CSV table of C-alpha atoms in Angstrom, one decimal:
chain,number,residue,atom,x,y,z
A,1,MET,CA,20.1,49.6,-135.7
A,2,LYS,CA,22.9,50.4,-138.6
A,3,ILE,CA,20.7,48.7,-141.8
A,4,LEU,CA,22.6,48.2,-145.8
A,5,VAL,CA,19.7,49.4,-148.7
A,6,ILE,CA,21.2,47.3,-151.6
A,7,GLY,CA,19.2,49.2,-154.5
A,8,ALA,CA,18.3,52.9,-152.3
A,9,SER,CA,17.5,54.1,-155.7
A,10,GLY,CA,14.4,52.2,-156.4
A,11,ARG,CA,10.9,51.8,-156.3
A,12,VAL,CA,10.7,50.2,-152.9
A,13,GLY,CA,14.1,50.6,-152.1
A,14,THR,CA,13.5,54.9,-151.8
A,15,GLU,CA,10.0,54.3,-150.3
A,16,LEU,CA,12.3,51.7,-147.5
A,17,VAL,CA,14.6,53.5,-146.9
A,18,LYS,CA,12.4,56.7,-145.6
A,19,GLN,CA,10.4,53.8,-143.5
A,20,LEU,CA,13.8,52.8,-142.2
A,21,LEU,CA,15.0,56.7,-141.8
A,22,ALA,CA,11.3,57.2,-139.6
A,23,ASP,CA,12.0,54.4,-137.2
A,24,GLU,CA,15.3,56.4,-136.8
A,25,HIS,CA,17.8,53.8,-137.8
A,26,GLN,CA,21.0,54.5,-139.1
A,27,VAL,CA,20.9,54.0,-143.4
A,28,ILE,CA,23.4,53.4,-146.2
A,29,GLY,CA,21.7,53.6,-149.3
A,30,THR,CA,23.8,51.7,-152.0
A,31,THR,CA,22.7,53.2,-155.5
A,32,ARG,CA,24.9,54.0,-158.7
A,33,GLN,CA,23.1,57.8,-159.0
A,34,LYS,CA,25.8,60.8,-157.7
A,35,GLU,CA,23.3,62.2,-155.8
A,36,VAL,CA,22.9,62.3,-152.5
A,37,LEU,CA,19.4,59.7,-152.3
A,38,PHE,CA,18.1,61.7,-148.9
A,39,ASP,CA,18.5,64.7,-146.4
A,40,ASP,CA,18.5,63.3,-144.1
A,41,ALA,CA,21.8,63.1,-141.2
A,42,ASN,CA,21.3,59.3,-140.6
A,43,TYR,CA,21.4,58.5,-144.5
A,44,SER,CA,25.1,57.6,-145.9
A,45,GLN,CA,25.3,56.4,-149.7
A,46,LEU,CA,27.2,54.0,-151.2
A,47,ASP,CA,27.6,53.8,-154.7
A,48,LEU,CA,27.8,49.8,-155.3
A,49,ASP,CA,28.7,47.4,-158.3
A,50,ILE,CA,27.3,44.3,-157.8
A,51,THR,CA,28.5,43.6,-161.0
A,52,ALA,CA,31.2,43.5,-159.9
A,53,GLU,CA,33.9,40.8,-157.7
A,54,LYS,CA,32.6,39.1,-154.8
A,55,ASP,CA,35.0,40.8,-152.2
A,56,ALA,CA,35.3,43.7,-153.8
A,57,ILE,CA,32.0,43.9,-152.2
A,58,GLN,CA,32.1,42.7,-149.5
A,59,ASP,CA,35.3,45.5,-148.8
A,60,GLN,CA,33.1,48.2,-149.4
A,61,MET,CA,30.9,46.6,-146.7
A,62,ASP,CA,30.6,47.9,-142.6
A,63,LYS,CA,31.2,45.1,-140.3
A,64,ASP,CA,29.9,46.6,-137.4
A,65,ILE,CA,25.8,46.7,-139.8
A,66,ASP,CA,23.0,44.9,-138.5
A,67,ALA,CA,20.8,43.7,-141.8
A,68,VAL,CA,21.1,43.8,-145.2
A,69,TYR,CA,18.3,44.5,-147.3
A,70,PHE,CA,18.7,42.9,-151.0
A,71,VAL,CA,15.8,46.2,-153.0
A,72,ALA,CA,17.8,46.4,-155.5
A,73,GLY,CA,16.9,44.3,-159.7
A,74,SER,CA,17.0,45.1,-163.3
A,75,GLY,CA,13.7,45.7,-164.1
A,76,GLY,CA,14.2,43.0,-166.7
A,77,LYS,CA,17.1,45.0,-168.8
A,78,ASP,CA,20.4,42.5,-166.7
A,79,VAL,CA,18.8,40.1,-165.2
A,80,LEU,CA,21.2,37.1,-165.0
A,81,GLU,CA,24.3,40.1,-163.8
A,82,VAL,CA,22.2,41.8,-161.6
A,83,ASP,CA,19.2,39.7,-160.1
A,84,LEU,CA,20.5,36.0,-159.7
A,85,HIS,CA,24.8,37.1,-160.2
A,86,GLY,CA,24.7,39.6,-157.8
A,87,ALA,CA,22.0,39.0,-155.8
A,88,VAL,CA,23.9,36.0,-154.6
A,89,LYS,CA,27.1,37.8,-154.6
A,90,THR,CA,26.0,40.5,-151.6
A,91,ILE,CA,24.2,37.2,-150.0
A,92,GLN,CA,27.8,35.7,-150.5
A,93,ALA,CA,29.8,39.5,-148.8
A,94,THR,CA,26.8,39.2,-146.4
A,95,GLN,CA,27.6,35.8,-144.5
A,96,ASP,CA,31.9,36.2,-145.4
A,97,LYS,CA,32.0,39.9,-143.2
A,98,GLY,CA,30.0,38.4,-141.1
A,99,ILE,CA,26.9,39.9,-140.6
A,100,LYS,CA,23.9,37.2,-139.9
A,101,ARG,CA,20.6,39.0,-141.5
A,102,TYR,CA,19.9,39.5,-144.9
A,103,ILE,CA,16.6,40.8,-146.1
A,104,MET,CA,15.6,39.5,-149.7
A,105,LEU,CA,12.8,41.4,-151.8
A,106,SER,CA,11.6,39.0,-154.1
A,107,ALA,CA,8.8,37.8,-156.4
A,108,ALA,CA,5.4,35.7,-155.7
A,109,PHE,CA,6.0,31.9,-155.8
A,110,SER,CA,10.1,32.6,-156.4
A,111,LEU,CA,10.6,29.3,-154.8
A,112,ASP,CA,6.9,27.4,-156.6
A,113,THR,CA,7.8,26.9,-159.1
A,114,SER,CA,4.8,24.9,-160.1
A,115,LYS,CA,3.3,28.0,-160.6
A,116,TRP,CA,4.7,29.3,-162.9
A,117,ASN,CA,2.8,28.7,-165.8
A,118,SER,CA,0.0,31.2,-164.3
A,119,PRO,CA,0.0,34.1,-166.6
A,120,GLY,CA,1.3,37.6,-165.2
A,121,ILE,CA,4.5,34.3,-164.2
A,122,ALA,CA,5.0,33.1,-167.7
A,123,ASN,CA,5.9,36.5,-169.2
A,124,LEU,CA,8.3,37.0,-166.5
A,125,LYS,CA,9.8,33.3,-166.6
A,126,GLU,CA,13.8,35.2,-167.4
A,127,TYR,CA,13.1,37.7,-164.2
A,128,TYR,CA,11.9,33.9,-162.3
A,129,ILE,CA,14.2,31.7,-163.4
A,130,CYS,CA,17.0,34.2,-161.6
A,131,LYS,CA,15.1,35.2,-158.7
A,132,HIS,CA,14.5,31.6,-158.4
A,133,TYR,CA,18.3,30.9,-158.4
A,134,ALA,CA,19.0,34.2,-156.0
A,135,ASP,CA,16.4,32.9,-153.5
A,136,GLN,CA,17.3,29.2,-152.9
A,137,TRP,CA,21.5,29.8,-152.7
A,138,LEU,CA,19.7,32.1,-149.6
A,139,VAL,CA,17.5,28.9,-148.5
A,140,ASN,CA,20.3,26.1,-149.2
A,141,ASN,CA,23.7,27.5,-149.5
A,142,SER,CA,23.8,29.7,-146.8
A,143,THR,CA,24.1,29.7,-142.8
A,144,LEU,CA,21.9,33.6,-143.0
A,145,ASP,CA,19.3,34.5,-141.3
A,146,TYR,CA,17.5,35.0,-144.4
A,147,THR,CA,13.6,36.9,-144.7
A,148,ILE,CA,12.5,36.9,-148.5
A,149,VAL,CA,8.8,38.3,-149.2
A,150,GLN,CA,7.4,37.6,-152.3
A,151,PRO,CA,4.6,40.3,-153.8
A,152,GLY,CA,3.2,39.7,-156.3
A,153,ALA,CA,3.5,42.9,-159.2
A,154,LEU,CA,3.9,46.0,-157.1
A,155,LYS,CA,1.9,49.4,-158.0
A,156,GLU,CA,2.2,52.7,-157.2
A,157,CYS,CA,0.1,53.3,-155.2
A,158,ALA,CA,-0.6,54.9,-151.7
A,159,GLY,CA,-0.2,52.1,-148.9
A,160,THR,CA,-3.2,51.4,-146.5
A,161,GLY,CA,-1.0,50.1,-144.2
A,162,LYS,CA,-2.9,46.2,-144.4
A,163,ILE,CA,-1.4,43.4,-146.0
A,164,ALA,CA,-2.6,39.9,-146.8
A,165,ILE,CA,0.0,37.3,-146.1
A,166,ASP,CA,-1.4,33.8,-147.7
A,167,GLU,CA,-0.5,31.3,-150.8
A,168,SER,CA,-2.9,33.3,-153.3
A,169,ALA,CA,-0.8,35.8,-155.7
A,170,GLY,CA,-1.8,40.3,-155.8
A,171,GLU,CA,-1.4,43.5,-156.6
A,172,ASN,CA,1.0,45.3,-153.6
A,173,SER,CA,0.9,48.8,-153.3
A,174,ILE,CA,4.6,49.6,-153.2
A,175,GLU,CA,5.0,51.7,-149.7
A,176,ASP,CA,2.8,48.8,-148.5
A,177,VAL,CA,5.8,45.9,-149.2
A,178,ALA,CA,8.4,49.1,-148.3
A,179,THR,CA,6.8,48.7,-144.6
A,180,THR,CA,6.3,45.4,-144.8
A,181,LEU,CA,10.2,44.7,-145.5
A,182,ALA,CA,10.7,47.5,-142.4
A,183,ALA,CA,8.5,44.9,-140.3
A,184,VAL,CA,9.7,42.0,-140.7
A,185,LEU,CA,13.4,43.5,-139.5
A,186,THR,CA,12.5,43.5,-136.1
A,187,ALA,CA,10.5,40.4,-136.5
A,188,ASP,CA,12.4,36.7,-135.4
A,189,ASN,CA,9.7,34.5,-136.4
A,190,THR,CA,10.5,35.8,-139.7
A,191,ILE,CA,14.3,34.1,-139.9
A,192,LYS,CA,14.5,31.4,-142.6
A,193,GLN,CA,11.2,32.0,-144.0
A,194,ALA,CA,10.1,33.2,-146.9
A,195,PHE,CA,6.4,34.2,-147.6
A,196,ASN,CA,4.0,35.6,-150.1
A,197,MET,CA,2.3,38.8,-149.6
A,198,HIS,CA,-0.3,41.7,-151.5
A,199,ASN,CA,-2.5,43.7,-151.3
A,200,GLY,CA,-5.4,42.7,-147.9
A,201,ASP,CA,-7.0,43.9,-144.6
A,202,ILE,CA,-5.1,42.5,-142.3
A,203,ASP,CA,-2.7,45.2,-140.1
A,204,ILE,CA,1.1,44.6,-141.8
A,205,ASN,CA,2.5,44.2,-137.9
A,206,GLU,CA,0.2,41.6,-137.2
A,207,ALA,CA,0.0,39.6,-140.6
A,208,VAL,CA,4.0,39.9,-139.6
A,209,ALA,CA,3.3,38.6,-136.2
A,210,THR,CA,1.5,35.2,-138.1
A,211,VAL,CA,4.7,34.2,-140.3
B,1,MET,CA,25.1,0.2,-169.4
B,2,LYS,CA,22.2,1.9,-170.2
B,3,ILE,CA,23.1,5.8,-170.6
B,4,LEU,CA,20.4,8.9,-171.5
B,5,VAL,CA,22.5,11.1,-173.2
B,6,ILE,CA,20.8,14.4,-173.2
B,7,GLY,CA,21.6,16.5,-175.8
B,8,ALA,CA,22.2,14.1,-178.2
B,9,SER,CA,22.4,16.7,-181.7
B,10,GLY,CA,25.1,18.6,-180.3
B,11,ARG,CA,28.2,18.6,-181.8
B,12,VAL,CA,29.3,17.1,-178.7
B,13,GLY,CA,26.5,14.5,-177.5
B,14,THR,CA,26.9,13.8,-181.3
B,15,GLU,CA,30.3,12.4,-181.0
B,16,LEU,CA,29.7,11.0,-177.3
B,17,VAL,CA,27.0,9.0,-178.5
B,18,LYS,CA,29.5,7.0,-181.7
B,19,GLN,CA,32.0,5.9,-178.4
B,20,LEU,CA,29.8,5.3,-176.3
B,21,LEU,CA,27.6,3.1,-179.5
B,22,ALA,CA,31.5,2.0,-179.8
B,23,ASP,CA,31.4,1.1,-176.5
B,24,GLU,CA,28.8,-1.7,-176.8
B,25,HIS,CA,26.2,0.9,-174.0
B,26,GLN,CA,23.3,1.5,-175.0
B,27,VAL,CA,22.1,4.8,-175.9
B,28,ILE,CA,19.2,6.6,-175.5
B,29,GLY,CA,19.6,9.8,-177.0
B,30,THR,CA,17.3,13.1,-176.6
B,31,THR,CA,16.9,15.4,-179.5
B,32,ARG,CA,14.4,18.0,-180.8
B,33,GLN,CA,14.9,16.8,-184.2
B,34,LYS,CA,12.3,14.3,-185.3
B,35,GLU,CA,15.1,12.1,-188.0
B,36,VAL,CA,17.1,9.5,-185.7
B,37,LEU,CA,20.1,10.4,-185.0
B,38,PHE,CA,21.5,6.9,-184.8
B,39,ASP,CA,21.6,3.5,-187.0
B,40,ASP,CA,21.9,1.5,-184.2
B,41,ALA,CA,20.6,-1.9,-182.9
B,42,ASN,CA,21.4,-0.4,-179.8
B,43,TYR,CA,20.3,3.1,-180.5
B,44,SER,CA,17.1,4.8,-179.4
B,45,GLN,CA,15.9,8.3,-179.3
B,46,LEU,CA,13.6,10.4,-177.1
B,47,ASP,CA,12.2,13.7,-178.2
B,48,LEU,CA,13.2,15.3,-174.3
B,49,ASP,CA,12.0,19.1,-173.5
B,50,ILE,CA,14.0,19.3,-170.6
B,51,THR,CA,12.4,23.8,-170.8
B,52,ALA,CA,9.4,22.0,-169.9
B,53,GLU,CA,8.5,20.7,-166.1
B,54,LYS,CA,10.6,18.7,-164.0
B,55,ASP,CA,8.3,16.2,-163.4
B,56,ALA,CA,7.7,15.8,-167.4
B,57,ILE,CA,10.8,15.6,-167.6
B,58,GLN,CA,11.3,12.7,-165.3
B,59,ASP,CA,8.8,10.5,-166.4
B,60,GLN,CA,10.3,10.0,-169.6
B,61,MET,CA,13.1,8.8,-167.9
B,62,ASP,CA,13.7,5.2,-167.6
B,63,LYS,CA,14.4,3.7,-163.9
B,64,ASP,CA,17.7,1.2,-165.5
B,65,ILE,CA,19.3,4.2,-166.5
B,66,ASP,CA,22.7,3.5,-165.3
B,67,ALA,CA,23.6,7.3,-165.7
B,68,VAL,CA,23.1,10.4,-167.5
B,69,TYR,CA,25.1,12.5,-170.1
B,70,PHE,CA,23.7,16.9,-169.7
B,71,VAL,CA,26.1,17.7,-172.9
B,72,ALA,CA,22.8,19.6,-173.8
B,73,GLY,CA,23.2,23.7,-174.8
B,74,SER,CA,21.3,26.6,-176.3
B,75,GLY,CA,24.5,28.4,-178.4
B,76,GLY,CA,24.0,31.4,-176.4
B,77,LYS,CA,20.1,32.0,-177.5
B,78,ASP,CA,18.6,30.6,-174.9
B,79,VAL,CA,20.8,30.2,-171.4
B,80,LEU,CA,18.8,30.8,-168.7
B,81,GLU,CA,16.1,28.7,-170.0
B,82,VAL,CA,18.4,25.8,-171.2
B,83,ASP,CA,22.5,25.7,-169.5
B,84,LEU,CA,21.7,26.8,-166.2
B,85,HIS,CA,17.6,26.3,-164.8
B,86,GLY,CA,17.4,22.9,-167.5
B,87,ALA,CA,19.5,21.5,-166.3
B,88,VAL,CA,18.7,22.2,-163.0
B,89,LYS,CA,16.0,20.0,-163.7
B,90,THR,CA,17.6,16.7,-165.3
B,91,ILE,CA,19.4,16.7,-162.4
B,92,GLN,CA,16.9,17.2,-159.9
B,93,ALA,CA,14.2,14.0,-162.2
B,94,THR,CA,17.6,11.9,-162.1
B,95,GLN,CA,18.2,11.8,-158.8
B,96,ASP,CA,14.1,11.8,-158.1
B,97,LYS,CA,14.0,8.7,-160.5
B,98,GLY,CA,16.4,6.9,-158.6
B,99,ILE,CA,19.2,6.9,-160.9
B,100,LYS,CA,22.7,7.7,-159.6
B,101,ARG,CA,25.5,8.7,-162.5
B,102,TYR,CA,25.1,12.0,-164.1
B,103,ILE,CA,28.1,13.5,-165.9
B,104,MET,CA,27.9,17.4,-167.1
B,105,LEU,CA,29.4,18.9,-169.9
B,106,SER,CA,30.8,22.0,-168.0
B,107,ALA,CA,33.4,24.8,-169.1
B,108,ALA,CA,36.8,26.0,-167.7
B,109,PHE,CA,36.8,27.3,-164.6
B,110,SER,CA,32.7,27.9,-164.8
B,111,LEU,CA,33.0,27.1,-160.7
B,112,ASP,CA,36.1,29.6,-160.4
B,113,THR,CA,34.8,31.6,-160.7
B,114,SER,CA,37.8,34.6,-159.5
B,115,LYS,CA,38.9,33.6,-163.7
B,116,TRP,CA,36.0,35.1,-165.0
B,117,ASN,CA,38.4,37.3,-165.9
B,118,SER,CA,40.3,36.5,-169.3
B,119,PRO,CA,38.9,37.5,-172.3
B,120,GLY,CA,37.8,34.2,-173.8
B,121,ILE,CA,35.3,33.9,-170.5
B,122,ALA,CA,34.1,37.4,-170.1
B,123,ASN,CA,32.6,37.9,-173.7
B,124,LEU,CA,31.1,35.0,-172.2
B,125,LYS,CA,29.5,35.9,-168.9
B,126,GLU,CA,25.7,34.7,-169.5
B,127,TYR,CA,26.7,32.2,-170.3
B,128,TYR,CA,28.6,30.9,-167.7
B,129,ILE,CA,26.6,32.4,-165.0
B,130,CYS,CA,24.0,30.2,-166.0
B,131,LYS,CA,26.7,27.0,-166.1
B,132,HIS,CA,28.3,27.9,-162.7
B,133,TYR,CA,24.6,27.5,-161.2
B,134,ALA,CA,23.3,24.8,-162.6
B,135,ASP,CA,27.1,23.0,-161.2
B,136,GLN,CA,27.2,24.3,-158.1
B,137,TRP,CA,23.5,22.8,-158.0
B,138,LEU,CA,25.0,19.2,-158.8
B,139,VAL,CA,27.6,20.0,-156.4
B,140,ASN,CA,26.0,21.7,-153.5
B,141,ASN,CA,22.3,20.6,-153.9
B,142,SER,CA,22.5,17.3,-155.5
B,143,THR,CA,23.1,13.7,-153.2
B,144,LEU,CA,23.8,12.3,-156.8
B,145,ASP,CA,27.4,10.4,-158.5
B,146,TYR,CA,28.0,13.6,-160.2
B,147,THR,CA,30.9,14.5,-162.4
B,148,ILE,CA,32.2,17.8,-163.8
B,149,VAL,CA,34.5,17.8,-167.3
B,150,GLN,CA,34.8,21.9,-167.8
B,151,PRO,CA,36.1,21.5,-171.3
B,152,GLY,CA,38.0,25.0,-172.4
B,153,ALA,CA,36.9,26.3,-176.3
B,154,LEU,CA,35.7,23.6,-178.5
B,155,LYS,CA,37.2,22.9,-181.6
B,156,GLU,CA,36.1,20.7,-185.0
B,157,CYS,CA,39.0,19.4,-185.5
B,158,ALA,CA,40.6,15.4,-185.2
B,159,GLY,CA,41.3,13.5,-181.9
B,160,THR,CA,44.3,13.3,-180.8
B,161,GLY,CA,43.4,10.6,-177.9
B,162,LYS,CA,45.7,12.4,-175.7
B,163,ILE,CA,44.3,15.6,-173.2
B,164,ALA,CA,45.8,17.5,-170.8
B,165,ILE,CA,44.2,17.2,-166.8
B,166,ASP,CA,44.8,21.0,-164.8
B,167,GLU,CA,44.5,24.3,-163.7
B,168,SER,CA,45.4,26.1,-166.7
B,169,ALA,CA,43.2,26.8,-170.1
B,170,GLY,CA,43.5,26.1,-173.6
B,171,GLU,CA,41.0,24.4,-176.9
B,172,ASN,CA,40.0,20.5,-177.4
B,173,SER,CA,39.3,18.9,-180.1
B,174,ILE,CA,35.9,17.8,-179.8
B,175,GLU,CA,36.4,14.3,-180.2
B,176,ASP,CA,38.9,14.0,-177.2
B,177,VAL,CA,36.5,15.6,-175.5
B,178,ALA,CA,33.5,12.9,-176.7
B,179,THR,CA,35.6,10.5,-175.2
B,180,THR,CA,37.1,11.9,-171.8
B,181,LEU,CA,33.5,11.8,-171.2
B,182,ALA,CA,33.0,8.5,-172.2
B,183,ALA,CA,36.4,7.1,-170.5
B,184,VAL,CA,35.0,9.1,-167.0
B,185,LEU,CA,31.5,6.3,-167.2
B,186,THR,CA,33.6,3.8,-165.6
B,187,ALA,CA,36.5,5.7,-163.7
B,188,ASP,CA,35.2,5.8,-160.6
B,189,ASN,CA,37.7,8.1,-159.2
B,190,THR,CA,35.7,11.3,-161.0
B,191,ILE,CA,33.0,10.6,-158.7
B,192,LYS,CA,32.5,13.5,-156.4
B,193,GLN,CA,34.9,15.5,-158.7
B,194,ALA,CA,35.4,18.9,-161.2
B,195,PHE,CA,38.0,18.7,-163.9
B,196,ASN,CA,39.7,21.8,-166.3
B,197,MET,CA,40.3,19.7,-169.8
B,198,HIS,CA,42.3,20.7,-173.0
B,199,ASN,CA,43.9,19.4,-175.8
B,200,GLY,CA,47.2,17.8,-174.7
B,201,ASP,CA,49.9,14.7,-174.6
B,202,ILE,CA,48.7,12.4,-172.5
B,203,ASP,CA,46.7,8.8,-173.2
B,204,ILE,CA,43.5,10.7,-172.2
B,205,ASN,CA,42.4,7.3,-169.9
B,206,GLU,CA,46.1,7.8,-167.5
B,207,ALA,CA,44.8,11.6,-168.0
B,208,VAL,CA,41.6,10.4,-166.1
B,209,ALA,CA,42.9,7.9,-163.5
B,210,THR,CA,44.6,10.9,-161.9
B,211,VAL,CA,41.3,13.5,-161.5
């Protein structure tokens, strides 16, 4: 498949592109960095500015893209322009381009504001408000075949190939989050679904099949 | 009518409450200030924290309120918590309480992102993103009988009783904005409408009737 990964140079983006290339997909990665991130014949790169207008974003998208991943994030530095408004413009551009599949990297309980008093989230309230309204846009205001993947805290530790998908929060190996995002691509049961995930002991493909 | 004014101590809120009391409505004003803002038998006051959870906001609303005005604003200090998420929670609380009418003070071109490159708006981008998604929520995700009033820059100058409602931007007498908000209350033609306004030469009631 031909896949657009928005935010290819991020911590999750880098791992995701690696997995998608290993799965023999054709990957277009977007980043503001000039240097090409991956040396692979199936990889190409786009300098996509998601703070630009929606039409400018849409013009840079190829028509024959099969799926879009949004794994960009401002790291708390520009949550309104990137995590909220930037994300929504990519949703609108994807839809208006005629692409159906959109996979969003979000955060645990992004859609469930009743959980936002927990200490891990209360410190990230502004980030959470932005992720919330971007995810809400996907759910309520788009016609896309979306999946929203909601891990808790992301950690730079080796993947185990095993996760848990349930209503509790927990830490996540970035590598396992990337493997989960890649597994979602062909798991049609995840279409129009959002799910919380964290490190666990169920094989990733098996866990994704239960969504 | 019994009217809830969220943000009664703001620059527009103060003028709006005055006009609603002059029109012999019963007004409940919300503010974080302890001192009672208006000495009038038809006025009462509520310490409503719109950064609280939606259910807490809803619990403080009387069931027999006929209309809610949202004229609160963080003045750029807390746009995500107040101008976006706070506003949306009041929309949800109003709807879930069974109240139908909701009048939002917004900003010129809040719903038209193609106009955001103009200098007056570009400097207020984060504020505009928040107003945009709050207004979008009202339009797309609520069943309320809303009106969205979108003035350009607000100025502390005497009202003339005259405005213009059209697709251009311009300065606004705060007093005239308050008179316009008050006029909208009984103008059913403004239900499910958003309109730009600025200082002009058409009588306010006459201008509102053209929406």
